[in-house]
XYZ file of C-alpha atoms in Angstrom:
271
model
C 12.270 11.408 -24.893
C 10.438 13.269 -22.136
C 6.922 12.283 -21.102
C 4.783 14.923 -19.396
C 1.803 14.315 -17.130
C -0.108 16.145 -14.444
C 0.445 13.311 -11.953
C 3.229 10.736 -11.763
C 2.469 7.771 -9.500
C 5.280 5.316 -8.781
C 3.785 1.986 -7.741
C 0.664 0.051 -8.771
C -0.629 -1.312 -5.461
C -3.704 -0.209 -3.539
C -2.216 3.190 -2.615
C -1.047 4.143 -6.095
C -4.163 2.907 -7.877
C -6.573 4.541 -5.434
C -4.784 7.881 -5.654
C -4.712 7.652 -9.452
C -8.449 7.008 -9.655
C -9.139 9.929 -7.320
C -7.107 12.487 -9.272
C -7.691 11.261 -12.824
C -10.639 13.638 -13.238
C -8.254 16.534 -12.624
C -5.558 15.655 -15.141
C -3.419 13.043 -16.856
C -1.896 10.274 -14.723
C 1.120 8.048 -15.372
C 1.500 4.946 -13.201
C 5.045 3.587 -13.325
C 5.644 0.085 -11.960
C 8.896 -1.874 -12.122
C 7.390 -5.293 -12.877
C 4.028 -6.424 -14.219
C 1.244 -4.233 -12.875
C -0.166 -6.959 -10.602
C 3.199 -7.627 -8.935
C 2.474 -5.709 -5.752
C 2.305 -6.468 -2.053
C -1.410 -5.703 -2.294
C -1.906 -8.616 -4.673
C -0.404 -11.053 -2.156
C -2.347 -9.856 0.902
C -4.650 -12.586 2.172
C -6.401 -11.865 5.462
C -8.539 -8.780 4.934
C -9.269 -5.249 6.105
C -10.063 -4.352 9.716
C -13.102 -2.089 9.901
C -16.030 -1.435 12.236
C -18.897 -3.146 10.417
C -20.496 -5.563 12.913
C -23.497 -4.741 15.153
C -21.508 -5.600 18.293
C -18.543 -3.417 17.329
C -17.751 0.274 17.779
C -15.122 2.834 16.895
C -14.137 3.094 20.555
C -13.506 -0.659 20.764
C -11.423 -0.685 17.591
C -9.406 2.316 18.768
C -8.822 0.679 22.161
C -7.680 -2.592 20.576
C -5.299 -0.755 18.253
C -3.744 1.371 20.985
C -3.282 -1.687 23.206
C -1.636 -3.641 20.396
C 0.590 -0.651 19.651
C 1.914 -0.717 23.219
C 2.417 3.033 23.423
C 3.942 3.503 19.964
C 0.764 4.607 18.153
C -0.077 8.169 17.183
C -3.586 8.276 18.651
C -4.768 11.028 16.321
C -3.786 8.938 13.286
C -5.361 5.807 14.789
C -8.657 7.613 15.294
C -8.677 9.074 11.797
C -7.892 5.768 10.069
C -10.485 3.830 12.066
C -13.223 6.450 11.711
C -12.690 6.628 7.948
C -12.555 2.842 7.536
C -16.229 1.950 6.950
C -16.669 4.713 4.375
C -13.645 3.533 2.403
C -14.773 -0.102 2.552
C -18.140 1.017 1.173
C -16.317 2.813 -1.625
C -14.436 -0.376 -2.546
C -17.748 -2.254 -2.651
C -19.258 0.418 -4.900
C -16.253 0.115 -7.201
C -16.932 -3.602 -7.538
C -14.845 -5.423 -4.919
C -16.656 -8.658 -4.031
C -16.095 -9.298 -0.348
C -17.249 -12.614 1.118
C -20.830 -12.650 2.377
C -22.274 -14.362 5.438
C -23.558 -17.872 4.757
C -26.485 -17.219 7.101
C -27.592 -13.979 5.455
C -25.984 -12.713 2.259
C -27.056 -9.150 3.079
C -24.183 -9.054 5.552
C -20.457 -9.489 5.111
C -18.601 -12.424 6.620
C -16.352 -10.834 9.238
C -13.247 -12.703 10.365
C -11.266 -12.649 13.592
C -7.569 -11.797 13.718
C -4.953 -11.198 16.371
C -5.356 -8.169 18.621
C -9.043 -7.653 17.789
C -11.743 -8.115 20.429
C -14.492 -8.323 17.806
C -14.970 -9.955 14.429
C -14.173 -7.033 12.127
C -12.009 -8.397 9.284
C -13.818 -7.976 5.979
C -12.275 -10.255 3.375
C -12.618 -11.880 -0.033
C -12.089 -15.507 0.980
C -8.307 -15.774 1.553
C -7.409 -13.642 -1.471
C -8.523 -10.199 -0.340
C -5.604 -8.298 -1.808
C -5.931 -10.005 -5.177
C -9.611 -9.064 -5.384
C -8.943 -5.431 -4.447
C -6.038 -5.230 -6.908
C -8.176 -6.769 -9.671
C -10.934 -4.202 -9.329
C -8.665 -1.176 -8.975
C -6.592 -2.221 -11.994
C -9.698 -2.741 -14.107
C -10.967 0.726 -13.251
C -7.564 2.311 -13.862
C -7.173 0.603 -17.236
C -10.633 1.772 -18.282
C -9.976 5.406 -17.371
C -8.975 7.549 -20.373
C -6.718 9.798 -18.280
C -4.604 6.982 -16.796
C -1.652 5.247 -18.468
C 0.165 2.328 -16.838
C 3.825 1.724 -17.680
C 4.796 -1.831 -16.754
C 8.406 -2.985 -16.401
C 9.504 0.622 -15.877
C 11.899 1.066 -12.951
C 11.994 4.495 -11.326
C 15.661 5.319 -10.708
C 15.616 8.734 -9.085
C 13.471 11.770 -8.509
C 14.174 14.938 -10.469
C 14.537 17.691 -7.895
C 15.741 21.255 -7.619
C 16.995 22.435 -4.257
C 17.374 26.110 -3.512
C 18.986 27.392 -0.363
C 19.151 31.105 0.332
C 21.866 32.192 2.743
C 22.272 35.367 4.750
C 25.813 35.296 6.065
C 26.155 31.827 7.575
C 22.417 31.380 8.274
C 19.856 29.608 6.106
C 17.091 32.075 5.288
C 14.891 29.815 3.206
C 15.097 26.311 1.829
C 13.006 24.920 -1.006
C 13.089 21.498 -2.611
C 10.857 20.926 -5.613
C 10.215 17.677 -7.458
C 9.575 17.697 -11.197
C 9.171 13.963 -11.829
C 11.519 11.004 -12.114
C 14.151 9.322 -14.243
C 12.816 5.921 -15.288
C 14.500 2.876 -16.825
C 12.060 1.498 -19.398
C 11.506 -2.080 -20.583
C 14.201 -1.658 -23.264
C 16.835 -0.455 -20.759
C 16.597 3.160 -21.856
C 16.442 5.973 -19.325
C 13.335 8.085 -19.834
C 12.318 11.334 -18.190
C 8.811 11.460 -16.738
C 7.855 15.022 -15.850
C 4.861 15.856 -13.667
C 3.375 18.653 -11.601
C 2.817 16.167 -8.775
C 4.812 13.017 -8.004
C 3.577 10.416 -5.528
C 5.700 7.560 -4.186
C 3.631 4.413 -3.553
C 6.413 1.851 -3.668
C 5.774 -0.078 -0.461
C 8.278 -1.306 2.077
C 11.632 -3.017 2.343
C 10.717 -6.537 3.467
C 12.445 -8.360 0.623
C 15.883 -7.105 1.626
C 15.721 -9.856 4.267
C 16.289 -13.496 3.382
C 13.261 -14.846 5.231
C 10.061 -12.921 4.536
C 6.574 -13.333 3.125
C 6.979 -10.074 1.197
C 7.075 -10.306 -2.616
C 10.253 -9.733 -4.606
C 9.242 -6.155 -5.466
C 9.375 -4.980 -1.825
C 12.914 -3.601 -1.973
C 12.443 -0.053 -0.680
C 13.155 1.757 -3.961
C 10.856 4.665 -3.158
C 12.291 5.107 0.323
C 15.799 5.318 -1.145
C 14.717 7.832 -3.790
C 12.996 9.983 -1.188
C 16.105 9.913 1.006
C 18.367 10.938 -1.882
C 15.971 13.775 -2.657
C 16.318 15.122 0.876
C 13.293 13.623 2.628
C 13.527 12.814 6.320
C 13.013 9.121 7.066
C 11.407 7.932 10.288
C 10.423 4.664 11.975
C 12.631 2.594 9.673
C 12.992 -0.037 12.392
C 9.402 -1.172 11.816
C 9.437 -4.022 9.294
C 6.658 -6.596 9.104
C 7.677 -10.212 9.520
C 4.629 -12.415 9.205
C 4.775 -15.103 11.893
C 3.407 -17.982 9.803
C 4.736 -19.172 6.448
C 4.919 -22.553 4.754
C 8.611 -23.288 4.323
C 10.061 -25.354 1.502
C 13.837 -25.642 1.027
C 13.584 -25.355 -2.765
C 10.757 -22.852 -3.175
C 9.639 -19.458 -1.927
C 8.017 -19.176 1.471
C 4.239 -19.252 1.236
C 2.179 -17.003 3.500
C -0.259 -18.688 5.884
C -2.877 -16.086 6.723
C -3.222 -14.430 10.120
C -6.877 -15.484 9.862
C -5.837 -19.096 10.526
C -4.753 -18.181 14.058
C -7.599 -15.731 14.490
C -10.085 -18.527 13.881
C -8.451 -20.720 16.521
C -5.503 -22.330 14.773
C -2.582 -23.164 17.066
C 1.124 -23.408 16.370
C 2.575 -26.673 17.636
C 6.180 -27.902 17.801
C 7.306 -24.316 17.167
């Protein structure tokens, strides 16, 4: 049975939920997620969000820190845009209901943490469960919205595309590749067709393909593979985050130890 929507969003983390909430006033939205809706990398993020919020901070300082940490690999235009937009988007999260930690000295201000690569305290956080708090609020708002449906335990298999190539002799005159939605394996192991005018991939990265990682089990690069099969060009695939501090147990999953621990002065010994 086909399902038709205006927007199909694959993934239920911060990217997919935020996009869904933004476009839900313009049409119907289906959010497809392969496990329970909270099983996202967002939900496991601890440290916080870097943003220019302190009186001793500035956009120029944040941009400088980022470019230095990037060691020549950053796209400066993108860096500037992300950093300049940061405070506005943090304010939006607060207005939506995200409860970031407040300063113990004056609750009018946020408690800003320190993390690696930053010359100022600019990490806004919700204790050491920032991602869980953001995910909680975004999910609540999505579930309350009449135009949004969330399909848990639905695994997107492949995008539905139509490629058209027009040839003149041996030369390509025009190439089009349109996406109409996705084939999805539902919770009863039936393949369903989800059709949409717009399809957005918000499936995260590939960290869990490695044995040792702090990434959750869902980070297996499904969306990247689907995009590649549909003809998308992949870039920068060598960049995979490996968090430097985890609590190791031989009979259990690695447990992330937040970057904030080192930012606040913690030292690694016997490493």
